[in-house]
Coordinates of C-alpha atoms in Angstrom, one line a residue:
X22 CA -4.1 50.5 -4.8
X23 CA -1.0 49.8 -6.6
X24 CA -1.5 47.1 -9.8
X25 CA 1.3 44.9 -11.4
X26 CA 1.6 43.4 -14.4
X27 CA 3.5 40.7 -12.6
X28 CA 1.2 37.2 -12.3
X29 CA 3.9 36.0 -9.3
X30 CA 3.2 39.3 -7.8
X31 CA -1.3 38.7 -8.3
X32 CA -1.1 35.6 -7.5
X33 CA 1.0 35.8 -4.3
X34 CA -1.4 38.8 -3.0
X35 CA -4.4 36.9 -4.0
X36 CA -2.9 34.0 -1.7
X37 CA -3.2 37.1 1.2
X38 CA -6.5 37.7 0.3
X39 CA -7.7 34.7 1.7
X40 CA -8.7 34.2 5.5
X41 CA -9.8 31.5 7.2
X42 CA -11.9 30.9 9.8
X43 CA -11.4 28.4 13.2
X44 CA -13.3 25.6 14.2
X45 CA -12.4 24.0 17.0
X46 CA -15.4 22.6 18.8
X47 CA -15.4 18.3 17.7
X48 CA -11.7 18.9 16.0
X49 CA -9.5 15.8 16.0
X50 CA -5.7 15.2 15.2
X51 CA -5.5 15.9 11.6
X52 CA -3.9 13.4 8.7
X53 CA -2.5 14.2 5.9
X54 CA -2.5 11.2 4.0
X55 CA -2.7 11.1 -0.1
X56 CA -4.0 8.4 -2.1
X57 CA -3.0 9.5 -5.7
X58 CA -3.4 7.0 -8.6
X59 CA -3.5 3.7 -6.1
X60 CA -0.4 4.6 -4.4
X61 CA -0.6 5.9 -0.7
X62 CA 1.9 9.2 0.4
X63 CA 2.8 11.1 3.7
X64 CA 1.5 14.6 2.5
X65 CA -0.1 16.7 -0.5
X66 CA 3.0 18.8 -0.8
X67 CA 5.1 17.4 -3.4
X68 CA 8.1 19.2 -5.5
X69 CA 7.1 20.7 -8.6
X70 CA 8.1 19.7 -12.4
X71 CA 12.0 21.5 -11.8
X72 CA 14.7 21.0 -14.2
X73 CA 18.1 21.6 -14.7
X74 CA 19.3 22.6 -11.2
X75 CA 23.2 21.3 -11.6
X76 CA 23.4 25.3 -11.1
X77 CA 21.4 24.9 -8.0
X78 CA 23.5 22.1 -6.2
X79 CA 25.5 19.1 -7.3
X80 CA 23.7 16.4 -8.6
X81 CA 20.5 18.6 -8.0
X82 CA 17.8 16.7 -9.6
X83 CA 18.2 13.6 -7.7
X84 CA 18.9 15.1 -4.4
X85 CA 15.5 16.7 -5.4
X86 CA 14.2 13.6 -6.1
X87 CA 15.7 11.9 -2.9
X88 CA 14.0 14.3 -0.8
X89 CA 10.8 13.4 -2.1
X90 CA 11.4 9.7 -1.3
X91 CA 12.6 11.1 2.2
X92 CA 9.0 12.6 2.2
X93 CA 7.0 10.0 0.8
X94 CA 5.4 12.6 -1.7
X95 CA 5.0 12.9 -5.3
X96 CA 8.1 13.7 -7.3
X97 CA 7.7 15.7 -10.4
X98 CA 10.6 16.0 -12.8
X99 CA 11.0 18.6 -16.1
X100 CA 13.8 18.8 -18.9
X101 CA 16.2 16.4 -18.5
X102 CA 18.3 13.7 -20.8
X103 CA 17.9 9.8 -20.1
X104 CA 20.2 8.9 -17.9
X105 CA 19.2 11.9 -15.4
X106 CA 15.0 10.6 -15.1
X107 CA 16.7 6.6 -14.2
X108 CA 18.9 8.1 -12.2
X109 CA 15.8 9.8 -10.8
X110 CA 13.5 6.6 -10.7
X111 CA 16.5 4.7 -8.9
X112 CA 16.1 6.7 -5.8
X113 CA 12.8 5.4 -5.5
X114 CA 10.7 8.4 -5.5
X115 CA 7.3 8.3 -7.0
X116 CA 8.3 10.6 -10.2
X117 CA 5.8 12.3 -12.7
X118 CA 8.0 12.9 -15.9
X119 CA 6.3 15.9 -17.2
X120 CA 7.3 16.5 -21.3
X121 CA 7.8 19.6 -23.1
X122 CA 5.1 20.3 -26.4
X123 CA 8.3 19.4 -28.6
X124 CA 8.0 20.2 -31.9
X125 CA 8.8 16.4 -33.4
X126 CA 5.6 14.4 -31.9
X127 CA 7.6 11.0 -32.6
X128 CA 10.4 12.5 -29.8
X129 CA 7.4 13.1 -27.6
X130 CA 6.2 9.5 -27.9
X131 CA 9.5 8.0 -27.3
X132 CA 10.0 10.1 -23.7
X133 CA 6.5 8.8 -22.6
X134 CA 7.9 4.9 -23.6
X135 CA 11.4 6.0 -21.8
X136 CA 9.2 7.2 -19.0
X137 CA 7.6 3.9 -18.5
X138 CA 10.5 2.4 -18.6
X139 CA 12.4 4.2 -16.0
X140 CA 9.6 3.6 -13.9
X141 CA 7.9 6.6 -13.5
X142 CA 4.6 7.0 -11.6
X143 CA 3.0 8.8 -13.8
X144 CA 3.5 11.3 -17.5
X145 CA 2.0 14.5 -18.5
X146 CA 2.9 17.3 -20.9
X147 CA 3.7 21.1 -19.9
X148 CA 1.3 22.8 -23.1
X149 CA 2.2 26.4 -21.7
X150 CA 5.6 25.8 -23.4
X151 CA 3.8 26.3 -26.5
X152 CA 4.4 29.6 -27.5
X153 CA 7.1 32.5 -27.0
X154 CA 6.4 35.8 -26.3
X155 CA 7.4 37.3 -29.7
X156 CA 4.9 35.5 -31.7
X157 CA 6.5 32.6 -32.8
X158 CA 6.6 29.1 -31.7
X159 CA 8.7 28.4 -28.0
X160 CA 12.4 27.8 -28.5
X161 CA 13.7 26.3 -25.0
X162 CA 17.0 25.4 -24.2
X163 CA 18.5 25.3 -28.4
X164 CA 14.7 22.8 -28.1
X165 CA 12.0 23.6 -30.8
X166 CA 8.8 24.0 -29.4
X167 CA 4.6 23.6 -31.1
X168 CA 1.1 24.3 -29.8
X169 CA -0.7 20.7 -29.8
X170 CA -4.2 19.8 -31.0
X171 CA -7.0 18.1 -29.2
X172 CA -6.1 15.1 -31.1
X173 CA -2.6 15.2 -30.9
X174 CA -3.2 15.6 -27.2
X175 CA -5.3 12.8 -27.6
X176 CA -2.9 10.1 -28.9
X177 CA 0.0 11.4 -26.7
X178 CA -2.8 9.8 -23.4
X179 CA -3.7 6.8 -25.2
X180 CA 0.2 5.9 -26.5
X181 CA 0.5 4.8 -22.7
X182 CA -1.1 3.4 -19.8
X183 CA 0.4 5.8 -17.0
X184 CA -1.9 8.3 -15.7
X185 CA -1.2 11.4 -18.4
X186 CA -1.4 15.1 -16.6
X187 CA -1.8 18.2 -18.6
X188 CA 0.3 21.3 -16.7
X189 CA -0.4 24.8 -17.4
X190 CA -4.5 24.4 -17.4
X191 CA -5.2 28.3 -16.9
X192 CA -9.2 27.8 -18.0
X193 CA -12.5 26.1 -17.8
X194 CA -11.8 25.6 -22.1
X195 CA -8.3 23.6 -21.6
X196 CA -10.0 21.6 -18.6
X197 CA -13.1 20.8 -20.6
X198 CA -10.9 19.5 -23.6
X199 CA -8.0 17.4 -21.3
X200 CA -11.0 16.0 -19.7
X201 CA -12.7 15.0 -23.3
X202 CA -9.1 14.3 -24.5
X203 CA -8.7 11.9 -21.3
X204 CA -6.2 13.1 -19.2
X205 CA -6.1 11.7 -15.8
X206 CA -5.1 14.7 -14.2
X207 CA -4.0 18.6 -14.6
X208 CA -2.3 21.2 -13.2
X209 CA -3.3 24.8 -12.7
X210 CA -0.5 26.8 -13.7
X211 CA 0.8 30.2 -15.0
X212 CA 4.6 28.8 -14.7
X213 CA 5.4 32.2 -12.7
X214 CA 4.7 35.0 -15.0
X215 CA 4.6 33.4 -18.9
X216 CA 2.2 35.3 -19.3
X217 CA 1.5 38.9 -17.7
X218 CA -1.6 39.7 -15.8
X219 CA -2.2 35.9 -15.7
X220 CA -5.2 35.4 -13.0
X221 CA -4.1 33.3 -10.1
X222 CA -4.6 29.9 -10.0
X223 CA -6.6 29.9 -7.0
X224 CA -8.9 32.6 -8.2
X225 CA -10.2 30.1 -11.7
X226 CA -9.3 26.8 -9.9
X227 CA -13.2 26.7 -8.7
X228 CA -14.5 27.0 -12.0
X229 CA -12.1 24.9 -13.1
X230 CA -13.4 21.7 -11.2
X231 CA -16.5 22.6 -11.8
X232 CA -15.9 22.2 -15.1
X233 CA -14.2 18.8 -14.6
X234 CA -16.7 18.1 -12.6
X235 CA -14.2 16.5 -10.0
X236 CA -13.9 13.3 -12.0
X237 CA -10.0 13.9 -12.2
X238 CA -7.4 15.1 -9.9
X239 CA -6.8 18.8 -9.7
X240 CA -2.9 20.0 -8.8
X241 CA -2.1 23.6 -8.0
X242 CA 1.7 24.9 -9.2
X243 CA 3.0 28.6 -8.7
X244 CA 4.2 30.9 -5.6
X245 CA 3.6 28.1 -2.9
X246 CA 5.9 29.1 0.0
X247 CA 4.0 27.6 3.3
X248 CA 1.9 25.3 5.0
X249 CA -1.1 28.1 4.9
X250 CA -0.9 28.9 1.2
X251 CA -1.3 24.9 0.9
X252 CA -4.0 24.8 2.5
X253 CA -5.8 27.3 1.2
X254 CA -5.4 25.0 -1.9
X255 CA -6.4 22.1 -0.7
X256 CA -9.5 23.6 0.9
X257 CA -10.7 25.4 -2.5
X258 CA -10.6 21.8 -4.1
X259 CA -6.6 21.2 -5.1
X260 CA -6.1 17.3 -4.4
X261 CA -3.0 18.2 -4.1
X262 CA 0.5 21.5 -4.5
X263 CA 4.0 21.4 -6.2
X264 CA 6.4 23.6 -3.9
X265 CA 9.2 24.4 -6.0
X266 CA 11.4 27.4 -6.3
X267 CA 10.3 28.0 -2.3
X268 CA 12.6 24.0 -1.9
X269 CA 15.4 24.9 -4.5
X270 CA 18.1 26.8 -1.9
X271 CA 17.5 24.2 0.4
X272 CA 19.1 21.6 -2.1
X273 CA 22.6 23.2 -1.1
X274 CA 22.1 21.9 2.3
X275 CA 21.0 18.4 0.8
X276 CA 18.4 16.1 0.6
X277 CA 17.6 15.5 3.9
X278 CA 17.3 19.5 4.8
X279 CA 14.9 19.4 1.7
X280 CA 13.1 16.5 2.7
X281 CA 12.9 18.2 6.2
X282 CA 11.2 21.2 4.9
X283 CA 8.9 18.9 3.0
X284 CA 7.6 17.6 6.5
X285 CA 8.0 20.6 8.4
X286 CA 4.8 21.7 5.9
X287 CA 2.9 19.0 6.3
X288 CA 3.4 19.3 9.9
X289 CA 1.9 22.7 9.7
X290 CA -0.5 21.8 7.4
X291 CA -2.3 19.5 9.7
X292 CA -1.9 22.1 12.9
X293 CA -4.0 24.3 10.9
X294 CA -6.1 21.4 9.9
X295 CA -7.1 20.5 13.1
X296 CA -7.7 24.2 14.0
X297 CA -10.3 24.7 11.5
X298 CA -12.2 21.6 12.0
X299 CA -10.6 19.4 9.0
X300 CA -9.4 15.6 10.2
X301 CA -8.5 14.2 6.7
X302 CA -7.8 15.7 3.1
X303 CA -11.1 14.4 1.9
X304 CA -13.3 16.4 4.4
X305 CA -12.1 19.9 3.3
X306 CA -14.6 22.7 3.3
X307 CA -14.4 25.5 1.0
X308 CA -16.7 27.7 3.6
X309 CA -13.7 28.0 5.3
X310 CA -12.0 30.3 3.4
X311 CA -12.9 34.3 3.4
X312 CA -12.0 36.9 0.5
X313 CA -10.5 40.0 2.7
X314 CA -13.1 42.8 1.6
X315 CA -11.7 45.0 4.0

């Protein structure tokens, strides 16, 4: 057997580890409806927290961000100045503004107000940007980066009403403590190969809502490229996936081929819904998925 060091690499071959079995006797049509925080969406496949992609296409982050409103998913949204997240907010997309563990806490709190006032659906912090690889504290982008305390974490949830999401939750001891802290939902992330030998997030995401005890919203983040490998999410427990890097060529073409690709998953996803006995996101079975021993 050949081993990497690469997490991309263990998680994408952990994704092919997983089989799943049919069930087609009493199988119906299958929906894909989302309810996420009171609002109602078209599918559980919604973009992931991307930033900067001016490099990617013109005007990438709201194309991005128009395709999700094309999709009627979640839109997620990273780095970016003011004007870019209410340029974001104006195309009407349901956007999570997700905030880097800056250094300055007082910048932090004012992005979370700005984010409520653009309009955003919905805040959350990325605490894997906590720490570079050298030792020291994260440096992103000429930004200065700091690891945040439980109670730090804890005022940054109650300085605002939104729903506050913690991405990068790799453990059952960050889930226990955004839980405690209050977090209305997190996402299980490595953000593709921070760290090496990462496990995958679908190998600790059942322990992980076990330790949450499925009182808040569980995402999945990292390597997702189709309709199967969402599903396997979603049937382990995810409420819910960020495809990223698998949309960003597609944002050459445009919104509307991104927003196609966005429903040509969820498309899928409910074909293999329907094969293996599932009618709605809320009836899905983790006995449906196999770990290849052979």
């Amino acid at each position: 057997m050949e081993y990497t060091s690469d997490s991309d690499k263990i998680t994408r071959d952990y994704f092919d580890s997983l089989l799943v079995e049919t069930r087609y006797l009493d199988s119906t049509l299958a929906s894909s409806e989302m309810e996420l925080y009171g609002k109602k969406f078209s599918t559980p496949v919604m973009t992931a927290a991307l930033s900067h992609l001016g490099n990617t296409a013109e005007n990438g982050m709201v194309k991005y961000a128009e395709a999700a409103a094309k999709a009627n998913t979640v839109h997620w949204v990273g780095m970016g100045d003011e004007k870019e997240l209410e340029d974001i907010c104006a195309t009407g997309a349901s956007t999570i503004k997700i905030i880097k563990p800056y250094e300055d806490n007082k910048r932090i709190l004012a992005k979370i107000k700005h984010a409520e006032k653009s309009g955003c659906f919905a805040v959350g912090m990325d605490i894997d940007h906590s720490f570079s690889a050298d030792g020291k504290y994260d440096f992103v982008l000429g930004e200065q980066m700091k690891a945040k305390s439980f109670d730090e974490l804890k005022d940054f949830i109650q300085s605002t009403k939104l729903p506050f999401i913690v991405k990068g939750v790799l453990s059952t001891r960050d889930a226990e403590k955004c839980l405690k802290a209050g977090a209305q939902g997190i996402v299980v992330s490595h953000h593709h190969n921070m760290v090496s030998y990462s496990v995958p997030p679908l190998f600790v995401l059942p322990e992980i809502l076990n330790a949450v005890s499925n009182q808040i919203p569980v995402f999945v983040d990292c390597g997702i490229e189709s309709a199967m490998d969402v599903y396997k999410c979603l049937a382990l427990g995810a409420k819910a996936v960020s495809v990223g890097r698998h949309l960003m060529p597609l944002l050459k073409e445009g919104s509307d081929k991104t927003a196609g690709r966005i429903i040509q998953m969820t498309d899928e996803l409910k074909g293999i819904m329907s094969r293996t006995g599932i009618a709605s996101l809320d009836k899905m079975d983790p006995s449906v998925i196999h770990k290849r021993t052979f």
